[in-house]
Short mmCIF file of C-alpha atoms in Angstrom, two decimals:
data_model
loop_
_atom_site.label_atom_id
_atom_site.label_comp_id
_atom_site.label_asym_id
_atom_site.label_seq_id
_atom_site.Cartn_x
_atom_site.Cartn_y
_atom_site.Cartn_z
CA UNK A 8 -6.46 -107.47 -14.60
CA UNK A 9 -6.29 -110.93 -15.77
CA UNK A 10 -8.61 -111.98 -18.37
CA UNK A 11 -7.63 -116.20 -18.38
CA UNK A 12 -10.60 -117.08 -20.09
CA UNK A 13 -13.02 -114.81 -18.71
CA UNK A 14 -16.25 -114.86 -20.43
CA UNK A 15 -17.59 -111.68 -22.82
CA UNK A 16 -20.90 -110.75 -24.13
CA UNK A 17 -19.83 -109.19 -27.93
CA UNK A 18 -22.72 -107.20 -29.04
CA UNK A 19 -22.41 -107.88 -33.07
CA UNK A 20 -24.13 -105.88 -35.48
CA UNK A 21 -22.99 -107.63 -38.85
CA UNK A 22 -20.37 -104.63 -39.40
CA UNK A 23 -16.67 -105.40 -39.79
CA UNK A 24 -16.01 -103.46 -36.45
CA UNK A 25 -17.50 -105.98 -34.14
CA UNK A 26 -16.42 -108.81 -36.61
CA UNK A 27 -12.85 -107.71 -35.90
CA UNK A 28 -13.21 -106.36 -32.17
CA UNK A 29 -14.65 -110.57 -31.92
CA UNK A 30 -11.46 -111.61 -33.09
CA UNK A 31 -9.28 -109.44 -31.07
CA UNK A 32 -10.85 -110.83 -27.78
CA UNK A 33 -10.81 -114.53 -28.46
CA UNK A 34 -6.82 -113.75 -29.33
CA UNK A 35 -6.27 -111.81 -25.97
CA UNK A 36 -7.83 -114.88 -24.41
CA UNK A 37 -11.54 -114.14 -23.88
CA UNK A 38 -14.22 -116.40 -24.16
CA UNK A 39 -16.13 -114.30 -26.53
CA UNK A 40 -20.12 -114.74 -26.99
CA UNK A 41 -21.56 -113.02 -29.56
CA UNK A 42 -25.17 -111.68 -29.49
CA UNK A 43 -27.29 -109.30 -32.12
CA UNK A 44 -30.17 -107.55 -31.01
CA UNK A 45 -33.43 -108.04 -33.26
CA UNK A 46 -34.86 -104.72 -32.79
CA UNK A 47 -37.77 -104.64 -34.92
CA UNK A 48 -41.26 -106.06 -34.80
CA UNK A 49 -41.94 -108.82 -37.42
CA UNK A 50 -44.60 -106.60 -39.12
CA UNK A 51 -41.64 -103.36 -39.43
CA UNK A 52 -38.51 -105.35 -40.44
CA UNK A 53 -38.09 -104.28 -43.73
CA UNK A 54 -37.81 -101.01 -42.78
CA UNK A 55 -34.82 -102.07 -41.47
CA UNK A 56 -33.38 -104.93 -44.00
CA UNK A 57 -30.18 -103.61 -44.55
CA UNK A 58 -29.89 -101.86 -40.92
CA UNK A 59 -28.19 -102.38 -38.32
CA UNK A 60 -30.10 -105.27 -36.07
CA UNK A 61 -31.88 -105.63 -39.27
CA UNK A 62 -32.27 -109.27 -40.78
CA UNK A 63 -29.22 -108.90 -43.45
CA UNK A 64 -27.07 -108.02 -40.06
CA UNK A 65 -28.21 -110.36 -38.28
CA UNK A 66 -27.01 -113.07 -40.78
CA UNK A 67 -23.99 -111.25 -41.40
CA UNK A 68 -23.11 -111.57 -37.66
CA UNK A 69 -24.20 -115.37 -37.25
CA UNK A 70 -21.81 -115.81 -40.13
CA UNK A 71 -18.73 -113.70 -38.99
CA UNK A 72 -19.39 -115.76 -35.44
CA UNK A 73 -19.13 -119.35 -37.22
CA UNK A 74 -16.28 -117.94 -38.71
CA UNK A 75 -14.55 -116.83 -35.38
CA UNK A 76 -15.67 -120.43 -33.70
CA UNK A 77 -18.17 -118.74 -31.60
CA UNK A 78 -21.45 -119.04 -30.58
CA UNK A 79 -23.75 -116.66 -31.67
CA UNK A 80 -27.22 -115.82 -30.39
CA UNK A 81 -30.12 -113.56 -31.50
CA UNK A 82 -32.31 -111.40 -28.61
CA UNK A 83 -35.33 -109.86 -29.22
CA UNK A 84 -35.57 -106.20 -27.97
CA UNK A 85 -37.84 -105.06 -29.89
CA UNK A 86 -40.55 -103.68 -26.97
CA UNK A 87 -37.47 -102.44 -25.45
CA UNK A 88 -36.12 -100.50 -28.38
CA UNK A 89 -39.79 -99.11 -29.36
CA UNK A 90 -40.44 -97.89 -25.56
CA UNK A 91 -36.58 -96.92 -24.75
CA UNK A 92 -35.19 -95.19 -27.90
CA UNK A 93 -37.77 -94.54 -31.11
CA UNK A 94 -40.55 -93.04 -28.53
CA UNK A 95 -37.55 -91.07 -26.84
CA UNK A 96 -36.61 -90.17 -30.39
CA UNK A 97 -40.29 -88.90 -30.93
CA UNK A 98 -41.31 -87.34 -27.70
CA UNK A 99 -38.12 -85.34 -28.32
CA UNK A 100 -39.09 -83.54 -31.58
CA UNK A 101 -42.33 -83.50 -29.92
CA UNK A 102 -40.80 -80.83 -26.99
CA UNK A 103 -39.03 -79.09 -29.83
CA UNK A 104 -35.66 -80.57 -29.12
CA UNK A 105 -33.14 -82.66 -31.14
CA UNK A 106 -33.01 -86.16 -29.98
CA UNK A 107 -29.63 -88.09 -30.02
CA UNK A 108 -31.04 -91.78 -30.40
CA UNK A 109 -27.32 -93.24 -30.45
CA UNK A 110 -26.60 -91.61 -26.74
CA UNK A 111 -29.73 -93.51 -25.84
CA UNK A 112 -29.33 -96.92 -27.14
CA UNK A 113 -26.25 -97.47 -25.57
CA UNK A 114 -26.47 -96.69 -22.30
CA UNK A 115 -30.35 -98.29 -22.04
CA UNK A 116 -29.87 -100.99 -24.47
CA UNK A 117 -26.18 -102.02 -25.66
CA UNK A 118 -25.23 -101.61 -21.42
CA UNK A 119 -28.05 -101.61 -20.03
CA UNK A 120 -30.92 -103.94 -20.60
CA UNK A 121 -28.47 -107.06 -22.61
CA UNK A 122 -26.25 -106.91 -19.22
CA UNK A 123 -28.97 -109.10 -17.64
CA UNK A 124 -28.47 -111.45 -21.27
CA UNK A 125 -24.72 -111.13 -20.18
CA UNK A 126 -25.26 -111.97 -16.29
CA UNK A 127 -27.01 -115.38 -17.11
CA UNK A 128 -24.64 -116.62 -19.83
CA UNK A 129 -22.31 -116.09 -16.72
CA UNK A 130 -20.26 -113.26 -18.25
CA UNK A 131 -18.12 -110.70 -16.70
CA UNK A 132 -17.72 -108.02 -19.51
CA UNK A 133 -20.07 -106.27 -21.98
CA UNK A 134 -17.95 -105.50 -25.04
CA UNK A 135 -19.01 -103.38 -28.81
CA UNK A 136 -16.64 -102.09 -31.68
CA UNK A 137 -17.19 -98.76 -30.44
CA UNK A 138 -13.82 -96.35 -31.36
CA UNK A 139 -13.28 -95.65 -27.59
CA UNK A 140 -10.79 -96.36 -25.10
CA UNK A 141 -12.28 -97.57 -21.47
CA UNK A 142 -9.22 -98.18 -18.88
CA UNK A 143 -9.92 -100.21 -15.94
CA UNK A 144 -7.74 -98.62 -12.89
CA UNK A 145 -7.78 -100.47 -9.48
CA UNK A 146 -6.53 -98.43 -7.16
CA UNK A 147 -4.19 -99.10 -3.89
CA UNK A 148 -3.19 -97.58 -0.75
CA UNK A 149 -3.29 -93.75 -0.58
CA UNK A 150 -4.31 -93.62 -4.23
CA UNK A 151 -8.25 -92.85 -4.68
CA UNK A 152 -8.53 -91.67 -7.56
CA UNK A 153 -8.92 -88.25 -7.35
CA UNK A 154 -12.09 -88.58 -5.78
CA UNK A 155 -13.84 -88.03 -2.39
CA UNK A 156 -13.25 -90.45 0.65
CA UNK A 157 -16.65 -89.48 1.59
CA UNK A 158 -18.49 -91.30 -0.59
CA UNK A 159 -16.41 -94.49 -0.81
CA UNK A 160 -18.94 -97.43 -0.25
CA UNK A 161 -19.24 -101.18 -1.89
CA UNK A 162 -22.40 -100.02 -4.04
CA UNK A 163 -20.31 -97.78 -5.94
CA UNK A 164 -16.96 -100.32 -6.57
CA UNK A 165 -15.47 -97.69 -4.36
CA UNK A 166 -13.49 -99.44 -1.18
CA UNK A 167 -10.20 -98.52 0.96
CA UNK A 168 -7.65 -100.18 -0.25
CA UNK A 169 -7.90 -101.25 -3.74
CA UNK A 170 -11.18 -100.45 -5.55
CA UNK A 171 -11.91 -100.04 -9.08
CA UNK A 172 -13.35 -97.41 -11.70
CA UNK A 173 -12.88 -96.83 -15.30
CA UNK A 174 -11.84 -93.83 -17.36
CA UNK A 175 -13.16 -93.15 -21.14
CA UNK A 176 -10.92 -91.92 -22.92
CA UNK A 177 -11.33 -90.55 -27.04
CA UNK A 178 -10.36 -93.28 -29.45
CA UNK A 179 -6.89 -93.33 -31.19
CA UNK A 180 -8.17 -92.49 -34.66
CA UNK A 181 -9.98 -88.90 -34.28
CA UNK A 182 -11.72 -89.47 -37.30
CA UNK A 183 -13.84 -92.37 -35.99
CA UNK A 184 -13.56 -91.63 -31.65
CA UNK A 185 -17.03 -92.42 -30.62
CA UNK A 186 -16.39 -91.20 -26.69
CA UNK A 187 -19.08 -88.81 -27.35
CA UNK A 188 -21.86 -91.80 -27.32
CA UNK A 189 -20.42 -93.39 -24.60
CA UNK A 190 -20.55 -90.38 -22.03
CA UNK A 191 -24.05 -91.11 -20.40
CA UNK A 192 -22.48 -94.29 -19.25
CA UNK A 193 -22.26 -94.52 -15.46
CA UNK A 194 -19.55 -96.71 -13.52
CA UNK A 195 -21.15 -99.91 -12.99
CA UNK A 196 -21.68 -99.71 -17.15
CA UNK A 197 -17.86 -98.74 -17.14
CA UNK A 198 -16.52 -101.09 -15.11
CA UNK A 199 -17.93 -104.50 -17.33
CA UNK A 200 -17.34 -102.50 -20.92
CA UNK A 201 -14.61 -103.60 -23.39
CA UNK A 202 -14.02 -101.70 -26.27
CA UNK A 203 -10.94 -103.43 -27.96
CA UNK A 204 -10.55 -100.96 -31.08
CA UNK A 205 -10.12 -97.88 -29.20
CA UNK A 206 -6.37 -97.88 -30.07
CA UNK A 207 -6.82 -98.81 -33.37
CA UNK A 208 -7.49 -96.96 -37.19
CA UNK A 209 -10.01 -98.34 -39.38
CA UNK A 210 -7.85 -99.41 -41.85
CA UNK A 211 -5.95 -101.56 -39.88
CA UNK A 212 -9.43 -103.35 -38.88
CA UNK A 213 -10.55 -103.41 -42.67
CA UNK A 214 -6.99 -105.16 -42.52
CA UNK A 215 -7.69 -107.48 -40.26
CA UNK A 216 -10.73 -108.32 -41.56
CA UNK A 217 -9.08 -109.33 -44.83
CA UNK A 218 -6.72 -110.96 -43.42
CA UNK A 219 -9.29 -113.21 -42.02
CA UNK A 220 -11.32 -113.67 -44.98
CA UNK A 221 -14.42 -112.32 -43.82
CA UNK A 222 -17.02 -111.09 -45.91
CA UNK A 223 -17.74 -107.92 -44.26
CA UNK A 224 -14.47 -106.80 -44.87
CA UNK A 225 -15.49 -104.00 -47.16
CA UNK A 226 -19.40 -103.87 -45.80
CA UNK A 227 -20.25 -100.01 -45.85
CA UNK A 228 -20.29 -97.96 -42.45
CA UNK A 229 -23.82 -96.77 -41.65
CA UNK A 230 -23.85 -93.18 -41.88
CA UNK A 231 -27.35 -92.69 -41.06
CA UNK A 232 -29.73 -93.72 -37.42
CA UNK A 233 -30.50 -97.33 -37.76
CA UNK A 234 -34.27 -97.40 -37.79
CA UNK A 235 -34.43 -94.32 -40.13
CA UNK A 236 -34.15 -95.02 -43.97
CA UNK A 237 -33.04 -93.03 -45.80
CA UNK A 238 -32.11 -90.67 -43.21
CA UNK A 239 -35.91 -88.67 -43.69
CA UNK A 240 -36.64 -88.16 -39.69
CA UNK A 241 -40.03 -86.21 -41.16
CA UNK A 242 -41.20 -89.44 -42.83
CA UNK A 243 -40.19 -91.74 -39.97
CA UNK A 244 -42.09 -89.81 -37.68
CA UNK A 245 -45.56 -89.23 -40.24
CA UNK A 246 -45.11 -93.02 -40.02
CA UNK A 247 -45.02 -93.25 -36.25
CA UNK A 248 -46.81 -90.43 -34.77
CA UNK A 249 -50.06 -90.48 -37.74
CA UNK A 250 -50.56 -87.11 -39.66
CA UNK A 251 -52.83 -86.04 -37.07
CA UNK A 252 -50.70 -86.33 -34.00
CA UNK A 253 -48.26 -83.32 -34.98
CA UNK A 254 -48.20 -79.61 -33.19
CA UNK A 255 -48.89 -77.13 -36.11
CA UNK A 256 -48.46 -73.46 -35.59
CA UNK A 257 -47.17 -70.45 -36.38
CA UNK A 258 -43.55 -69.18 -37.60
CA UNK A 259 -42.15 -66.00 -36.27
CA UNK A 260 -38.99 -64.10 -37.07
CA UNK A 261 -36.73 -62.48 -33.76
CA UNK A 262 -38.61 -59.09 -33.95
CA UNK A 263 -41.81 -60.54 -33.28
CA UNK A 264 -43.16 -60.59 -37.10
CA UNK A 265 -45.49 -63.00 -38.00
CA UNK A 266 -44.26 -64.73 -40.87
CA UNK A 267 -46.80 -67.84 -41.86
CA UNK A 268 -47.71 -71.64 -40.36
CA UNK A 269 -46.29 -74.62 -40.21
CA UNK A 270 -47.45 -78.28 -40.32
CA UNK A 271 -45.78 -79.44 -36.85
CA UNK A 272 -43.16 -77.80 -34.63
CA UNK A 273 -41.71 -81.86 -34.91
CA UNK A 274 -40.48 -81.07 -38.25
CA UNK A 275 -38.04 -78.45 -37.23
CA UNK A 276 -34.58 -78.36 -35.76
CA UNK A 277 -32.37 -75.57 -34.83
CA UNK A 278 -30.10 -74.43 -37.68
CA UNK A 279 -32.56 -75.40 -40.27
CA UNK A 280 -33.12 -73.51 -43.68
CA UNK A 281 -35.86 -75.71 -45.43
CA UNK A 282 -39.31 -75.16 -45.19
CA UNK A 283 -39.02 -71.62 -43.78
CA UNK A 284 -41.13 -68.41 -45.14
CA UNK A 285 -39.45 -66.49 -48.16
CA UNK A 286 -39.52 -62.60 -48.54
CA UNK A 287 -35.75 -61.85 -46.81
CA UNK A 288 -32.82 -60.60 -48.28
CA UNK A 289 -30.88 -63.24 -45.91
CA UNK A 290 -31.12 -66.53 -45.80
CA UNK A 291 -33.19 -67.51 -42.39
CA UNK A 292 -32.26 -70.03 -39.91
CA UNK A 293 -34.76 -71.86 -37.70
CA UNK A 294 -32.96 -70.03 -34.02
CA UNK A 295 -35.81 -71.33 -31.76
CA UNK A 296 -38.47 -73.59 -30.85
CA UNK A 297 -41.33 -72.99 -28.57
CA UNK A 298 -43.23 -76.05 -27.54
CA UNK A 299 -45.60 -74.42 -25.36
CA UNK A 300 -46.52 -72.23 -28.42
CA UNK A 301 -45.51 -74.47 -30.90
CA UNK A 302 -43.84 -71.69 -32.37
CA UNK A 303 -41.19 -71.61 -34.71
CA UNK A 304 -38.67 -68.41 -34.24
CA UNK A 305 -36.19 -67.67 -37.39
CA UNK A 306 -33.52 -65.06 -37.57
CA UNK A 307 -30.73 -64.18 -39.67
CA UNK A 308 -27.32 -66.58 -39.37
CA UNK A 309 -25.85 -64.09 -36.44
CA UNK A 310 -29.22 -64.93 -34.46
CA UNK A 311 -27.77 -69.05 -34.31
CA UNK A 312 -24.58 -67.94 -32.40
CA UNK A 313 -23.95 -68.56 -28.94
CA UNK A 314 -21.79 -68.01 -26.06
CA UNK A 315 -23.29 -70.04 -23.24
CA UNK A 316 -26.09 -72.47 -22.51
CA UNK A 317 -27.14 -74.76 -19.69
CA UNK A 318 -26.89 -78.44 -19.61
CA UNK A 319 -29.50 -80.65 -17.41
CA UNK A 320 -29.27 -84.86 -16.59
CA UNK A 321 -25.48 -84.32 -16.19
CA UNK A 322 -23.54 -87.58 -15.56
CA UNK A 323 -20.04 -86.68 -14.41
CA UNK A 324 -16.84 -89.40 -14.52
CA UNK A 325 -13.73 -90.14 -12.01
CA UNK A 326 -10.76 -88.35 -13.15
CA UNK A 327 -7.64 -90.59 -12.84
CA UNK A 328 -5.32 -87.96 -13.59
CA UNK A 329 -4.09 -84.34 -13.14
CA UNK A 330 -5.46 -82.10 -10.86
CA UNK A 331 -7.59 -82.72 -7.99
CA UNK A 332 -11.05 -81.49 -8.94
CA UNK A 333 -13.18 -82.56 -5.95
CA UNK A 334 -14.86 -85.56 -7.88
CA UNK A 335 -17.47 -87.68 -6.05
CA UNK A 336 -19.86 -90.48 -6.98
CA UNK A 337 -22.87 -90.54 -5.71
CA UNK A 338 -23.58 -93.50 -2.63
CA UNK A 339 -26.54 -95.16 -5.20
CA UNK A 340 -23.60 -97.15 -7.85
CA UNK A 341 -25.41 -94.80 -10.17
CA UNK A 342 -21.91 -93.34 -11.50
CA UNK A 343 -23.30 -89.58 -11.47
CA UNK A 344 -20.83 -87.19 -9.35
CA UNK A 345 -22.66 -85.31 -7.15
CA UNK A 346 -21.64 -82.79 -5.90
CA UNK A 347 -19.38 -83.43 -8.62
CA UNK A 348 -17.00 -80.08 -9.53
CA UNK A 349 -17.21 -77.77 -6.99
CA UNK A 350 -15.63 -74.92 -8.76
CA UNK A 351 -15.40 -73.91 -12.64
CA UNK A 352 -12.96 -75.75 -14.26
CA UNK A 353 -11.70 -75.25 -18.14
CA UNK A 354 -12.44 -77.93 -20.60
CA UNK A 355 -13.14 -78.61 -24.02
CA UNK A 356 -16.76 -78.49 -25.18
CA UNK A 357 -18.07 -80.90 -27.50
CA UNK A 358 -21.91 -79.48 -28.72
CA UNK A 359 -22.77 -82.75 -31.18
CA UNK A 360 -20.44 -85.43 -32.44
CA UNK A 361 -19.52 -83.78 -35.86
CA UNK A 362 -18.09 -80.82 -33.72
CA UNK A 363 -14.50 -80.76 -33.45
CA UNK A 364 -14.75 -78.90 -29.81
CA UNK A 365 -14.55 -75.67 -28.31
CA UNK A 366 -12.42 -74.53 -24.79
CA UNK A 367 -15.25 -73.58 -22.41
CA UNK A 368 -15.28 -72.91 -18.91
CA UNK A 369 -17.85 -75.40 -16.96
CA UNK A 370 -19.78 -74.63 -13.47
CA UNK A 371 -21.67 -76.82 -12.31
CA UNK A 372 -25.26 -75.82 -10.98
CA UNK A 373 -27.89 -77.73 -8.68
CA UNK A 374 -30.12 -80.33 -9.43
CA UNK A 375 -27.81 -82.31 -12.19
CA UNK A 376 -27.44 -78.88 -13.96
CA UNK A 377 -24.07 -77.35 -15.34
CA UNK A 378 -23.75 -74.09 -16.97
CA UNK A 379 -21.23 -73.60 -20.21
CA UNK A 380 -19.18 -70.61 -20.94
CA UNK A 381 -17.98 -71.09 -24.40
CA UNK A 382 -14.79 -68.60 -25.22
CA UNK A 383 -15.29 -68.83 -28.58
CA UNK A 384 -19.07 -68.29 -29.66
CA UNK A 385 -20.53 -71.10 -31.43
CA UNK A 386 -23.08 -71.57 -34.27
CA UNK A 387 -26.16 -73.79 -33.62
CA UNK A 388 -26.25 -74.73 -30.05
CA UNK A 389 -29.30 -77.60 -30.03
CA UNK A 390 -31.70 -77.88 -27.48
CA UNK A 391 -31.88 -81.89 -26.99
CA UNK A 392 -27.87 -83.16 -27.94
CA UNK A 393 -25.43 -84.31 -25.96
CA UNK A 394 -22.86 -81.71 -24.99
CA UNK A 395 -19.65 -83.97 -23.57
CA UNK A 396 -16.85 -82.14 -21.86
CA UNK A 397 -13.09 -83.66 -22.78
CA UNK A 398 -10.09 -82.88 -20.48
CA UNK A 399 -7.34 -83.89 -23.26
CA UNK A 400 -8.58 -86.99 -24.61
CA UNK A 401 -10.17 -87.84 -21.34
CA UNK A 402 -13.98 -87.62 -21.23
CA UNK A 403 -14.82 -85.81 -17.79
CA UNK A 404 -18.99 -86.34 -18.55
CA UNK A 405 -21.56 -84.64 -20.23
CA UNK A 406 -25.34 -83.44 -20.33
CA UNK A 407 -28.15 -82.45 -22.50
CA UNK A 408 -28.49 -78.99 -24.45
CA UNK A 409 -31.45 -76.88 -22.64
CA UNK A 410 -33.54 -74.30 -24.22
CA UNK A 411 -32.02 -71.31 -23.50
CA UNK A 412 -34.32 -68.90 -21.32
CA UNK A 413 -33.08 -65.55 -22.94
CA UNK A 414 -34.81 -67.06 -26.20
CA UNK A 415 -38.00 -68.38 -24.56
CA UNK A 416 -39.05 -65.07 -22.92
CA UNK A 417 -39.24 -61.81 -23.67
CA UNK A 418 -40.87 -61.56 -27.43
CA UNK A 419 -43.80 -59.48 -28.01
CA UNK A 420 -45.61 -61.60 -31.12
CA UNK A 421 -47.27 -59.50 -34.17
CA UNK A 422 -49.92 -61.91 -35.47
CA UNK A 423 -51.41 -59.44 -37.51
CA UNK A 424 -48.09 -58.76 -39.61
CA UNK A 425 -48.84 -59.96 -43.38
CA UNK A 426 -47.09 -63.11 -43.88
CA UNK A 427 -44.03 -63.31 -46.25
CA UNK A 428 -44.61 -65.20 -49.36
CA UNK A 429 -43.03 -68.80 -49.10
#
């Protein structure tokens, strides 16, 4: 594809990823725009000071753009972050499940909601410092892709000859691949992303940044959600919700013993240790969460491990290469295969983004469902994350973790069990 000064939308946060990944496109010819999201009210922002899309980034960025010889713009998406991602976030712990707010952002915010910003500055391409390789394929003749003539329609980018799709692949350096945010992302997303450090290590961008003299050179990577200081969830959402707005109940071990209360099921995730009963010669995990209940079920460390769960919401990619698996897309540009796989195919299992991945064997169910067979039992399988299926380094799609059933059924409760001392 030629890029002779076509025009890009650079989302800049003020880090020295999207400094650099600025750079990079105004030397492989882009006309690069850069753009920061503001995305907290005037009466939150210092909450968010040092943040990401807080008001230190924001000058970072503007500065980092004057120093590239770009312009540089500020949009407020505030109402759109609040109503998009932080009451996702809550409503999530609400239903007693994990919420993945990154997931979210991007594929509502970052390419979603700032491609209309993008459409009337007249760009053609979306682009972040995300660690992730997106490869635009157009192709010709007899080649489609892998994917079923059936469905081949404008509204998709799908024609015969010579249309286009995209493949996301894992970034270059494994230690900072972000493919795992980037899975929920359907075609038309795809199709206008750049991601020009997907190849690259971030040392060589720390280099580059040097190189350059920019002052973010050495800025610190964020390690924590960007509108959560301090990385204390429980006081983010007291803040949020009100004390009065959590679901308080009772706590349960997997026999059916009651075991003492709790102060909202919100404050709970699976795998957690703090804030559980004493009184047991093992160390108790949190292993379930009922939301109907608002019961909290602990067990021993053998109770966390899994061999299978269900995903729901799947969004399924084009596979370029290898083996035909019956890929579709669906006739709505959505990007979600349907019927997608039509028989179980192996792949490796990703269950959050710190997980290195397990083989699995994938079917795919009705309704946007997918069951997982993991061969190797895993520890901690969340109700609420993003589980994102690789084949090699190529990301085939993902869903979201679903309660299992065998844990929400079944239990006979003993509320008049003394309670274990805390």
């Amino acid at each position: 594809m030629s890029n002779s000064r076509q025009r890009v939308l650079l989302g800049m946060s003020g880090g020295v990823d999207s400094s650099v990944a600025g750079y990079l496109l105004r030397e492989q010819g882009y006309e690069v725009i850069g753009v920061t999201m503001k995305v907290w009210p005037q009466d939150c922002i210092s909450r968010a000071e040092d943040k990401c899309c807080g008001p230190q980034a924001i000058a970072d960025a503007r500065g980092v753009a004057h120093s590239l010889g770009i312009p540089h713009y500020v949009v407020d998406e505030a109402d759109q972050f609040e109503r998009l991602v932080i009451d996702y976030f809550s409503s999530e712990y609400r239903a007693g499940r994990t919420p993945n707010p990154c997931v979210m952002c991007n594929e509502k915010l970052k390419f979603g909601n700032l491609w209309s910003k993008a459409a009337a500055l007249g760009c053609d391409y979306i682009a972040t410092g995300h660690y992730a390789i997106i490869e635009h394929i157009v192709a010709a003749g007899d080649d489609r892709g892998r994917m079923d003539p059936s469905v081949a329609c404008e509204s998709t980018g799908v024609d015969d000859p010579g249309y286009s799709y995209a493949i996301l692949r894992k970034g270059s350096d494994p230690r900072k691949d972000q493919s795992y945010f980037l899975f929920s992302l359907r075609q038309p997303q795809l199709r206008r992303a750049l991601t020009p450090l997907g190849k690259m290590t971030k040392p060589q961008i720390r280099e580059i940044a040097h190189s350059l003299g920019l002052k973010v050179a050495d800025k610190i990577d964020s390690q924590e959600i960007c509108f959560v200081p301090g990385n204390d969830y429980k006081a983010f959402l007291r803040s949020h919700l009100g004390e009065n707005e959590f679901h308080r109940g009772e706590i349960y071990d997997v026999a059916g013993n009651f075991l003492g209360e709790h102060g909202g099921i919100e404050f709970f995730t699976i795998g957690q240790r703090r804030g559980l009963p004493g009184g047991s010669p093992q160390p108790r995990y949190v292993v379930d969460l009922d939301p109907a209940t608002n019961r909290v079920i602990v067990g021993d460390a053998d109770d966390l491990v899994t061999d299978e769960f269900e995903i729901d919401r799947a969004n399924w990619h084009p596979v370029a290469a290898g083996a035909d698996r019956g890929d579709a897309i669906d006739t709505q540009g959505a990007g979600v295969n349907a019927p997608g796989y039509r028989e179980p195919i192996e792949v490796t299992a990703k269950i959050r983004y710190s997980h290195p991945g397990t083989p699995a064997t994938l079917t795919q169910l009705e309704d946007g469902r997918a069951h997982v067979r993991l061969h190797d039992p895993q520890r901690a399988v969340t109700p609420g994350q993003a589980a994102v299926f690789y084949d090699g380094d190529v990301v085939l799609g993902g869903g979201w973790i679903c309660r299992s059933e065998a844990m929400s059924g079944g239990e006979t409760f003993n509320r008049s069990a003394a309670p274990a001392l805390a």
